[in-house]
PDB file of C-alpha atoms in Angstrom:
ATOM      1  CA  MET O1124      20.657  11.430   0.970  1.00  0.00           C
ATOM      2  CA  LYS O1125      18.300   8.505   1.477  1.00  0.00           C
ATOM      3  CA  ILE O1126      14.594   7.728   1.446  1.00  0.00           C
ATOM      4  CA  THR O1127      13.154   7.413   4.949  1.00  0.00           C
ATOM      5  CA  VAL O1128       9.414   7.976   4.430  1.00  0.00           C
ATOM      6  CA  MET O1129       7.094   7.529   1.470  1.00  0.00           C
ATOM      7  CA  SER O1130       3.436   8.542   1.495  1.00  0.00           C
ATOM      8  CA  VAL O1131       0.249   6.842   0.414  1.00  0.00           C
ATOM      9  CA  MET O1132      -2.760   9.131   0.456  1.00  0.00           C
ATOM     10  CA  VAL O1133      -5.732   7.476   2.157  1.00  0.00           C
ATOM     11  CA  ASP O1134      -9.340   8.534   2.615  1.00  0.00           C
ATOM     12  CA  ASP O1135      -9.563   7.021   6.111  1.00  0.00           C
ATOM     13  CA  GLN O1136      -6.456   6.505   8.249  1.00  0.00           C
ATOM     14  CA  GLU O1137      -8.043   4.003  10.615  1.00  0.00           C
ATOM     15  CA  LYS O1138      -9.405   1.869   7.778  1.00  0.00           C
ATOM     16  CA  ALA O1139      -6.019   2.087   6.053  1.00  0.00           C
ATOM     17  CA  LEU O1140      -4.203   1.091   9.248  1.00  0.00           C
ATOM     18  CA  LYS O1141      -6.335  -2.053   9.523  1.00  0.00           C
ATOM     19  CA  PHE O1142      -5.860  -2.996   5.875  1.00  0.00           C
ATOM     20  CA  TYR O1143      -2.132  -2.336   5.709  1.00  0.00           C
ATOM     21  CA  THR O1144      -1.417  -4.132   9.004  1.00  0.00           C
ATOM     22  CA  GLN O1145      -4.012  -6.904   9.271  1.00  0.00           C
ATOM     23  CA  VAL O1146      -4.163  -7.761   5.564  1.00  0.00           C
ATOM     24  CA  LEU O1147      -0.864  -6.729   3.979  1.00  0.00           C
ATOM     25  CA  GLY O1148       1.219  -7.470   7.085  1.00  0.00           C
ATOM     26  CA  PHE O1149       2.978  -4.178   7.787  1.00  0.00           C
ATOM     27  CA  GLU O1150       3.571  -3.085  11.406  1.00  0.00           C
ATOM     28  CA  LYS O1151       2.720   0.267  12.966  1.00  0.00           C
ATOM     29  CA  LYS O1152       5.849   2.256  13.850  1.00  0.00           C
ATOM     30  CA  THR O1153       4.686   5.792  14.635  1.00  0.00           C
ATOM     31  CA  ASP O1154       1.261   7.158  15.582  1.00  0.00           C
ATOM     32  CA  ILE O1155       1.261  10.831  16.597  1.00  0.00           C
ATOM     33  CA  PRO O1156      -1.884  13.015  16.637  1.00  0.00           C
ATOM     34  CA  MET O1157      -1.517  16.026  14.328  1.00  0.00           C
ATOM     35  CA  GLY O1158      -4.649  18.136  14.210  1.00  0.00           C
ATOM     36  CA  GLU O1159      -7.407  16.295  12.359  1.00  0.00           C
ATOM     37  CA  GLY O1160      -5.055  13.549  11.181  1.00  0.00           C
ATOM     38  CA  ARG O1161      -2.121  11.576  12.521  1.00  0.00           C
ATOM     39  CA  TRP O1162       1.512  11.036  11.614  1.00  0.00           C
ATOM     40  CA  LEU O1163       0.893   7.330  11.093  1.00  0.00           C
ATOM     41  CA  THR O1164       3.743   5.267   9.710  1.00  0.00           C
ATOM     42  CA  LEU O1165       4.195   1.582   9.034  1.00  0.00           C
ATOM     43  CA  VAL O1166       7.209  -0.588   8.366  1.00  0.00           C
ATOM     44  CA  SER O1167       7.876  -4.024   7.016  1.00  0.00           C
ATOM     45  CA  PRO O1168       8.394  -6.507   9.863  1.00  0.00           C
ATOM     46  CA  GLU O1169      11.470  -7.624   7.907  1.00  0.00           C
ATOM     47  CA  GLN O1170      12.917  -4.080   7.876  1.00  0.00           C
ATOM     48  CA  ARG O1171      11.886  -2.335  11.095  1.00  0.00           C
ATOM     49  CA  ASP O1172      14.533   0.338  10.506  1.00  0.00           C
ATOM     50  CA  GLY O1173      13.813   0.594   6.786  1.00  0.00           C
ATOM     51  CA  VAL O1174      11.668   3.005   4.792  1.00  0.00           C
ATOM     52  CA  GLU O1175       8.464   4.008   6.590  1.00  0.00           C
ATOM     53  CA  LEU O1176       5.115   4.110   4.809  1.00  0.00           C
ATOM     54  CA  LEU O1177       3.124   7.187   5.854  1.00  0.00           C
ATOM     55  CA  LEU O1178      -0.654   6.724   5.687  1.00  0.00           C
ATOM     56  CA  GLU O1179      -1.308  10.324   4.802  1.00  0.00           C
ATOM     57  CA  PRO O1180      -4.828  11.729   5.269  1.00  0.00           C
ATOM     58  CA  MET O1181      -6.464  12.923   2.076  1.00  0.00           C
ATOM     59  CA  GLY O1182      -6.859  16.529   3.182  1.00  0.00           C
ATOM     60  CA  PHE O1183      -5.800  18.356   0.021  1.00  0.00           C
ATOM     61  CA  ALA O1184      -8.488  18.622  -2.684  1.00  0.00           C
ATOM     62  CA  PRO O1185      -6.089  18.255  -5.662  1.00  0.00           C
ATOM     63  CA  ALA O1186      -4.724  15.057  -4.078  1.00  0.00           C
ATOM     64  CA  LYS O1187      -8.223  13.566  -4.175  1.00  0.00           C
ATOM     65  CA  VAL O1188      -8.444  14.308  -7.898  1.00  0.00           C
ATOM     66  CA  PHE O1189      -4.961  12.855  -8.483  1.00  0.00           C
ATOM     67  CA  GLN O1190      -5.782   9.677  -6.535  1.00  0.00           C
ATOM     68  CA  LYS O1191      -9.076   9.224  -8.401  1.00  0.00           C
ATOM     69  CA  GLU O1192      -7.496   9.793 -11.821  1.00  0.00           C
ATOM     70  CA  LEU O1193      -4.644   7.371 -11.119  1.00  0.00           C
ATOM     71  CA  SER O1194      -7.066   4.687  -9.995  1.00  0.00           C
ATOM     72  CA  GLU O1195      -9.414   5.182 -12.953  1.00  0.00           C
ATOM     73  CA  ALA O1196      -6.426   4.945 -15.321  1.00  0.00           C
ATOM     74  CA  GLY O1197      -5.377   1.682 -13.656  1.00  0.00           C
ATOM     75  CA  ILE O1198      -2.083   3.146 -12.432  1.00  0.00           C
ATOM     76  CA  PRO O1199      -0.809   1.952  -9.051  1.00  0.00           C
ATOM     77  CA  TRP O1200       0.047   4.603  -6.451  1.00  0.00           C
ATOM     78  CA  THR O1201       3.137   2.619  -5.428  1.00  0.00           C
ATOM     79  CA  SER O1202       4.739  -0.799  -5.580  1.00  0.00           C
ATOM     80  CA  PHE O1203       5.780  -3.243  -2.857  1.00  0.00           C
ATOM     81  CA  SER O1204       8.206  -6.076  -3.451  1.00  0.00           C
ATOM     82  CA  VAL O1205       7.296  -9.617  -2.475  1.00  0.00           C
ATOM     83  CA  ASP O1206       9.202 -12.891  -2.658  1.00  0.00           C
ATOM     84  CA  ASP O1207       6.421 -14.712  -4.524  1.00  0.00           C
ATOM     85  CA  VAL O1208       3.625 -12.815  -6.299  1.00  0.00           C
ATOM     86  CA  ASP O1209       1.559 -15.964  -6.904  1.00  0.00           C
ATOM     87  CA  LYS O1210       1.691 -16.926  -3.221  1.00  0.00           C
ATOM     88  CA  GLU O1211       0.760 -13.375  -2.093  1.00  0.00           C
ATOM     89  CA  TYR O1212      -2.049 -13.264  -4.646  1.00  0.00           C
ATOM     90  CA  GLU O1213      -3.481 -16.517  -3.273  1.00  0.00           C
ATOM     91  CA  ARG O1214      -3.116 -15.375   0.356  1.00  0.00           C
ATOM     92  CA  LEU O1215      -4.685 -11.969  -0.276  1.00  0.00           C
ATOM     93  CA  THR O1216      -7.481 -13.363  -2.431  1.00  0.00           C
ATOM     94  CA  LYS O1217      -8.473 -15.623   0.479  1.00  0.00           C
ATOM     95  CA  LEU O1218      -8.689 -12.436   2.595  1.00  0.00           C
ATOM     96  CA  ASN O1219     -11.126 -10.976   0.029  1.00  0.00           C
ATOM     97  CA  VAL O1220      -8.662  -8.454  -1.396  1.00  0.00           C
ATOM     98  CA  GLU O1221      -9.810  -7.260  -4.800  1.00  0.00           C
ATOM     99  CA  PHE O1222      -7.250  -7.383  -7.602  1.00  0.00           C
ATOM    100  CA  THR O1223      -7.440  -5.397 -10.826  1.00  0.00           C
ATOM    101  CA  MET O1224      -4.581  -7.400 -12.359  1.00  0.00           C
ATOM    102  CA  LYS O1225      -3.812 -11.036 -11.624  1.00  0.00           C
ATOM    103  CA  PRO O1226      -0.170 -12.150 -11.454  1.00  0.00           C
ATOM    104  CA  THR O1227       1.358 -11.348 -14.828  1.00  0.00           C
ATOM    105  CA  GLN O1228       4.928 -11.780 -16.007  1.00  0.00           C
ATOM    106  CA  MET O1229       6.384  -8.716 -17.685  1.00  0.00           C
ATOM    107  CA  GLY O1230       9.957  -9.325 -18.697  1.00  0.00           C
ATOM    108  CA  PRO O1231      12.093 -10.002 -15.626  1.00  0.00           C
ATOM    109  CA  VAL O1232       9.298  -9.273 -13.113  1.00  0.00           C
ATOM    110  CA  LYS O1233       5.931 -10.695 -12.142  1.00  0.00           C
ATOM    111  CA  LEU O1234       3.297  -8.146 -11.077  1.00  0.00           C
ATOM    112  CA  ALA O1235      -0.206  -8.025  -9.644  1.00  0.00           C
ATOM    113  CA  VAL O1236      -2.324  -4.986  -8.760  1.00  0.00           C
ATOM    114  CA  LEU O1237      -4.739  -4.765  -5.832  1.00  0.00           C
ATOM    115  CA  LYS O1238      -7.187  -2.247  -4.393  1.00  0.00           C
ATOM    116  CA  ASP O1239      -6.195  -1.041  -0.917  1.00  0.00           C
ATOM    117  CA  THR O1240      -9.788  -0.169   0.179  1.00  0.00           C
ATOM    118  CA  CYS O1241      -8.662   3.449   0.659  1.00  0.00           C
ATOM    119  CA  GLY O1242      -8.839   4.683  -2.925  1.00  0.00           C
ATOM    120  CA  ASN O1243      -5.503   3.392  -4.249  1.00  0.00           C
ATOM    121  CA  LEU O1244      -4.232   0.700  -6.521  1.00  0.00           C
ATOM    122  CA  ILE O1245      -1.102  -0.964  -5.139  1.00  0.00           C
ATOM    123  CA  GLN O1246       1.252  -3.090  -7.208  1.00  0.00           C
ATOM    124  CA  ILE O1247       3.074  -6.070  -5.778  1.00  0.00           C
ATOM    125  CA  ALA O1248       6.172  -7.124  -7.679  1.00  0.00           C
ATOM    126  CA  GLN O1249       8.569 -10.044  -7.743  1.00  0.00           C
ATOM    127  CA  LEU O1250      11.941  -9.867  -9.481  1.00  0.00           C
ATOM    128  CA  LEU O1251      12.380 -13.155 -11.313  1.00  0.00           C
TER     129      LEU O1251
END
């Protein structure tokens, strides 16, 4: 058993696609129309055959509540690893990405939390 796809619920797939590709640097892998939404997955350019990130349309009412409550509590939806949190923070800040937590060392990791423009908080993490 292995992880092949993980989901991030988004309020607008097109807006999410732009943010996750043009700002965060992921690449589109799959884009298949499926009714009102799309099966829209992204991958890291460093791991084209790795885990896919599904930009899942927010079509389920309880999911909207869950996303809102997580965000209001300051809890990230998911976490992405980076080689250098400080460098990513600087790069993303220059692209006008809003952070709710600046780079902070917590034991053996350094973390920062950003808003993805689609209703989620996303953590970036560096193992020290």
